[in-house]
mmCIF file of C-alpha atoms in Angstrom:
data_model
loop_
_atom_site.group_PDB
_atom_site.id
_atom_site.type_symbol
_atom_site.label_atom_id
_atom_site.label_comp_id
_atom_site.label_asym_id
_atom_site.label_seq_id
_atom_site.Cartn_x
_atom_site.Cartn_y
_atom_site.Cartn_z
ATOM 1 C CA MET A 18 103.867 119.217 93.920
ATOM 2 C CA GLU A 19 100.533 120.031 92.398
ATOM 3 C CA PRO A 20 100.031 122.665 89.640
ATOM 4 C CA GLU A 21 98.829 125.878 90.850
ATOM 5 C CA SER A 22 95.589 125.492 88.564
ATOM 6 C CA GLN A 23 94.536 122.123 90.315
ATOM 7 C CA ARG A 24 95.052 123.789 93.637
ATOM 8 C CA GLU A 25 92.467 126.537 92.645
ATOM 9 C CA ILE A 26 90.160 123.911 91.378
ATOM 10 C CA ALA A 27 90.474 121.729 94.230
ATOM 11 C CA ARG A 28 89.529 124.600 96.530
ATOM 12 C CA MET A 29 86.510 126.157 94.533
ATOM 13 C CA SER A 30 84.245 125.432 97.293
ATOM 14 C CA PRO A 31 84.961 126.132 100.871
ATOM 15 C CA SER A 32 83.471 122.472 102.546
ATOM 16 C CA LEU A 33 84.916 120.585 99.630
ATOM 17 C CA THR A 34 88.145 119.292 98.770
ATOM 18 C CA VAL A 35 89.418 116.546 95.930
ATOM 19 C CA SER A 36 92.477 114.478 96.004
ATOM 20 C CA ARG A 37 93.818 111.921 94.114
ATOM 21 C CA ILE A 38 93.043 108.197 95.835
ATOM 22 C CA ALA A 39 95.948 107.110 97.998
ATOM 23 C CA ALA A 40 97.101 103.381 97.521
ATOM 24 C CA GLN A 41 95.690 102.559 100.910
ATOM 25 C CA GLN A 42 92.184 103.849 100.221
ATOM 26 C CA GLY A 43 90.758 100.665 98.685
ATOM 27 C CA SER A 44 87.969 100.429 101.391
ATOM 28 C CA VAL A 45 86.937 104.136 100.582
ATOM 29 C CA LEU A 46 86.916 103.188 96.849
ATOM 30 C CA ARG A 47 84.566 100.025 97.987
ATOM 31 C CA GLU A 48 82.570 102.167 100.012
ATOM 32 C CA LEU A 49 81.838 104.692 97.361
ATOM 33 C CA ARG A 50 81.335 102.487 94.594
ATOM 34 C CA THR A 51 78.771 100.543 96.340
ATOM 35 C CA ALA A 52 76.929 103.760 97.482
ATOM 36 C CA SER A 53 76.866 104.966 93.989
ATOM 37 C CA LEU A 54 75.315 101.626 92.822
ATOM 38 C CA ARG A 55 72.902 101.756 95.593
ATOM 39 C CA GLU A 56 71.849 104.991 94.864
ATOM 40 C CA ALA A 57 72.006 105.176 91.009
ATOM 41 C CA PRO A 58 72.131 101.394 89.453
ATOM 42 C CA TYR A 59 71.066 102.529 86.003
ATOM 43 C CA ALA A 60 73.866 104.958 85.868
ATOM 44 C CA PHE A 61 76.899 102.602 85.901
ATOM 45 C CA GLY A 62 78.465 99.616 83.919
ATOM 46 C CA GLU A 63 78.014 97.251 86.801
ATOM 47 C CA THR A 64 75.626 96.201 89.178
ATOM 48 C CA LEU A 65 75.482 96.562 93.143
ATOM 49 C CA GLU A 66 75.526 92.743 93.361
ATOM 50 C CA ASP A 67 78.600 92.363 91.080
ATOM 51 C CA ALA A 68 80.458 94.997 93.373
ATOM 52 C CA LEU A 69 79.454 93.332 96.549
ATOM 53 C CA LEU A 70 80.954 89.729 95.306
ATOM 54 C CA VAL A 71 84.122 91.352 94.539
ATOM 55 C CA GLU A 72 86.912 90.693 96.954
ATOM 56 C CA PRO A 73 87.939 93.669 99.017
ATOM 57 C CA SER A 74 91.608 92.950 97.742
ATOM 58 C CA TYR A 75 90.462 93.972 94.489
ATOM 59 C CA PHE A 76 89.471 97.441 95.490
ATOM 60 C CA ASP A 77 92.763 97.679 97.299
ATOM 61 C CA GLU A 78 94.487 96.672 93.973
ATOM 62 C CA THR A 79 92.785 98.969 92.067
ATOM 63 C CA ALA A 80 93.362 101.986 94.667
ATOM 64 C CA ALA A 81 97.027 101.419 94.522
ATOM 65 C CA ARG A 82 97.191 101.222 90.711
ATOM 66 C CA HIS A 83 95.037 104.470 90.222
ATOM 67 C CA ALA A 84 97.045 106.199 93.089
ATOM 68 C CA SER A 85 100.366 106.184 90.984
ATOM 69 C CA SER A 86 99.546 105.411 87.324
ATOM 70 C CA GLU A 87 100.274 107.643 84.243
ATOM 71 C CA LYS A 88 97.170 106.212 82.365
ATOM 72 C CA LEU A 89 94.374 106.218 85.199
ATOM 73 C CA ALA A 90 93.437 107.706 88.106
ATOM 74 C CA THR A 91 90.426 108.207 90.762
ATOM 75 C CA PHE A 92 89.922 111.327 92.339
ATOM 76 C CA LEU A 93 87.752 111.522 95.675
ATOM 77 C CA LEU A 94 85.555 114.310 97.024
ATOM 78 C CA TYR A 95 85.632 114.912 100.659
ATOM 79 C CA THR A 96 83.291 117.336 102.704
ATOM 80 C CA GLU A 97 84.799 118.192 105.956
ATOM 81 C CA GLY A 98 87.156 115.301 105.642
ATOM 82 C CA HIS A 99 84.500 112.565 104.877
ATOM 83 C CA PRO A 100 84.624 110.800 101.508
ATOM 84 C CA CYS A 101 81.627 111.699 99.442
ATOM 85 C CA GLY A 102 82.064 111.248 95.935
ATOM 86 C CA LEU A 103 84.558 109.986 93.269
ATOM 87 C CA VAL A 104 85.553 110.096 89.614
ATOM 88 C CA HIS A 105 87.732 108.033 87.369
ATOM 89 C CA ALA A 106 90.125 109.357 84.716
ATOM 90 C CA TYR A 107 91.826 107.328 81.974
ATOM 91 C CA ILE A 108 93.618 107.378 78.803
ATOM 92 C CA GLU A 109 92.755 104.434 76.646
ATOM 93 C CA ASP A 110 95.513 101.938 75.799
ATOM 94 C CA ALA A 111 95.366 102.052 72.079
ATOM 95 C CA PRO A 112 96.982 103.828 69.023
ATOM 96 C CA ASN A 113 94.585 106.862 68.981
ATOM 97 C CA ALA A 114 94.084 106.858 72.557
ATOM 98 C CA ARG A 115 91.019 108.980 73.858
ATOM 99 C CA ALA A 116 90.880 110.343 77.438
ATOM 100 C CA PHE A 117 88.003 109.825 79.657
ATOM 101 C CA VAL A 118 86.210 110.675 82.808
ATOM 102 C CA SER A 119 83.829 107.810 84.166
ATOM 103 C CA ALA A 120 81.920 106.574 87.156
ATOM 104 C CA LEU A 121 81.186 110.038 88.630
ATOM 105 C CA TRP A 122 79.129 109.895 91.739
ATOM 106 C CA VAL A 123 78.434 112.462 94.651
ATOM 107 C CA ALA A 124 76.494 111.672 97.581
ATOM 108 C CA PRO A 125 72.894 113.326 97.398
ATOM 109 C CA ALA A 126 73.373 115.045 100.532
ATOM 110 C CA VAL A 127 76.262 117.124 99.116
ATOM 111 C CA ARG A 128 75.210 117.485 95.344
ATOM 112 C CA HIS A 129 74.117 120.978 95.963
ATOM 113 C CA LEU A 130 77.626 122.153 96.662
ATOM 114 C CA ARG A 131 78.778 121.600 92.898
ATOM 115 C CA GLY A 132 81.298 118.336 94.022
ATOM 116 C CA GLY A 133 80.506 116.845 90.633
ATOM 117 C CA GLU A 134 81.635 119.848 88.902
ATOM 118 C CA LEU A 135 84.573 119.833 90.858
ATOM 119 C CA LEU A 136 85.434 116.225 90.412
ATOM 120 C CA VAL A 137 85.391 116.571 86.850
ATOM 121 C CA LYS A 138 87.072 119.793 86.659
ATOM 122 C CA VAL A 139 90.027 118.142 88.533
ATOM 123 C CA ALA A 140 90.048 114.924 86.500
ATOM 124 C CA SER A 141 89.930 116.794 83.191
ATOM 125 C CA GLN A 142 92.842 118.847 84.516
ATOM 126 C CA TRP A 143 95.087 115.787 85.127
ATOM 127 C CA LEU A 144 94.020 114.325 81.756
ATOM 128 C CA VAL A 145 95.192 117.518 80.072
ATOM 129 C CA GLU A 146 98.362 117.667 81.935
ATOM 130 C CA HIS A 147 98.882 114.127 80.700
ATOM 131 C CA GLY A 148 98.543 115.161 77.011
ATOM 132 C CA ALA A 149 94.602 114.854 76.284
ATOM 133 C CA ALA A 150 93.145 117.407 73.926
ATOM 134 C CA GLU A 151 89.665 116.253 74.302
ATOM 135 C CA VAL A 152 88.078 114.308 77.547
ATOM 136 C CA HIS A 153 85.177 111.853 76.797
ATOM 137 C CA ALA A 154 82.460 110.510 78.894
ATOM 138 C CA TRP A 155 79.934 107.511 78.277
ATOM 139 C CA ILE A 156 76.482 108.416 79.681
ATOM 140 C CA ALA A 157 73.640 106.119 80.074
ATOM 141 C CA ASP A 158 70.645 107.261 77.861
ATOM 142 C CA GLU A 159 68.161 106.893 80.765
ATOM 143 C CA ASN A 160 70.322 109.366 82.763
ATOM 144 C CA ARG A 161 69.161 112.826 81.513
ATOM 145 C CA THR A 162 70.011 114.626 84.498
ATOM 146 C CA ALA A 163 73.640 113.330 83.726
ATOM 147 C CA MET A 164 73.533 114.577 80.234
ATOM 148 C CA ARG A 165 72.504 117.990 81.498
ATOM 149 C CA PHE A 166 75.290 118.209 83.921
ATOM 150 C CA TYR A 167 77.918 117.418 81.246
ATOM 151 C CA GLU A 168 76.390 119.613 78.627
ATOM 152 C CA ARG A 169 76.731 122.630 81.300
ATOM 153 C CA LEU A 170 80.424 121.677 81.734
ATOM 154 C CA GLY A 171 80.855 121.876 78.011
ATOM 155 C CA PHE A 172 80.399 118.184 76.814
ATOM 156 C CA GLY A 173 78.505 117.448 73.624
ATOM 157 C CA PRO A 174 77.224 114.461 72.079
ATOM 158 C CA THR A 175 79.284 112.983 69.408
ATOM 159 C CA GLY A 176 76.758 110.584 68.189
ATOM 160 C CA ASP A 177 78.339 107.536 69.115
ATOM 161 C CA ARG A 178 75.975 104.908 71.080
ATOM 162 C CA ARG A 179 76.554 101.390 72.669
ATOM 163 C CA ALA A 180 74.952 99.226 74.688
ATOM 164 C CA MET A 181 75.701 99.529 78.197
ATOM 165 C CA PRO A 182 78.067 96.756 79.552
ATOM 166 C CA SER A 183 75.755 95.269 82.329
ATOM 167 C CA HIS A 184 72.551 96.440 81.024
ATOM 168 C CA GLU A 185 72.648 95.326 77.220
ATOM 169 C CA GLU A 186 69.166 96.124 76.827
ATOM 170 C CA GLU A 187 69.963 100.024 77.505
ATOM 171 C CA ALA A 188 72.158 102.245 75.768
ATOM 172 C CA GLU A 189 74.642 104.948 76.297
ATOM 173 C CA SER A 190 75.853 107.781 74.423
ATOM 174 C CA LEU A 191 79.324 109.413 73.909
ATOM 175 C CA TYR A 192 79.902 112.956 74.867
ATOM 176 C CA VAL A 193 83.116 114.793 74.371
ATOM 177 C CA ARG A 194 84.767 118.318 75.449
ATOM 178 C CA HIS A 195 87.500 119.831 73.666
ATOM 179 C CA MET A 196 90.145 121.348 75.811
ATOM 180 C CA HIS A 197 92.290 124.010 74.735
ATOM 181 C CA SER A 198 94.561 124.604 77.377
ATOM 182 C CA ALA A 199 95.329 123.106 80.829
ATOM 183 C CA ARG A 200 93.649 126.422 82.463
ATOM 184 C CA GLU A 201 90.543 125.567 80.877
ATOM 185 C CA ALA A 202 90.046 122.545 82.307
#
């Protein structure tokens, strides 16, 4: 059963809903991932060409894993029942594990409805419920819009930077939001 706070967040906008990916939604994951790379190739850690070369079974396996794992999840945004966005949430597998949101994307036609905010809030809530005190996000330095978006949600730069995995000539910066309670996500 979904906690009350997560139900409230998931219904923030009357035309938008968010739910955790279901095991059989590999094709939806692939569709949204490739759409995100077509629309904003500079913002993610892979290229459209790489994503198109991946076997559909990989997306099926990823959806199944993200549907049931205690360490990682994908949340899908819907408008009137149609998938239109996604975000990943995960907890590092390391001694001082950090929690992250990543690969946030919302279709341009519905961005004005605040779906990105809804996705990050639901994913952050899930991370808090799994023990996170902070939520992190790597953001491409070139993506000023994403930086402003995360800052509006209470994230701030940590000062850590690294080369982007698929575009080593470009950098990304680490942002963090300190979570004080499950209600604040």
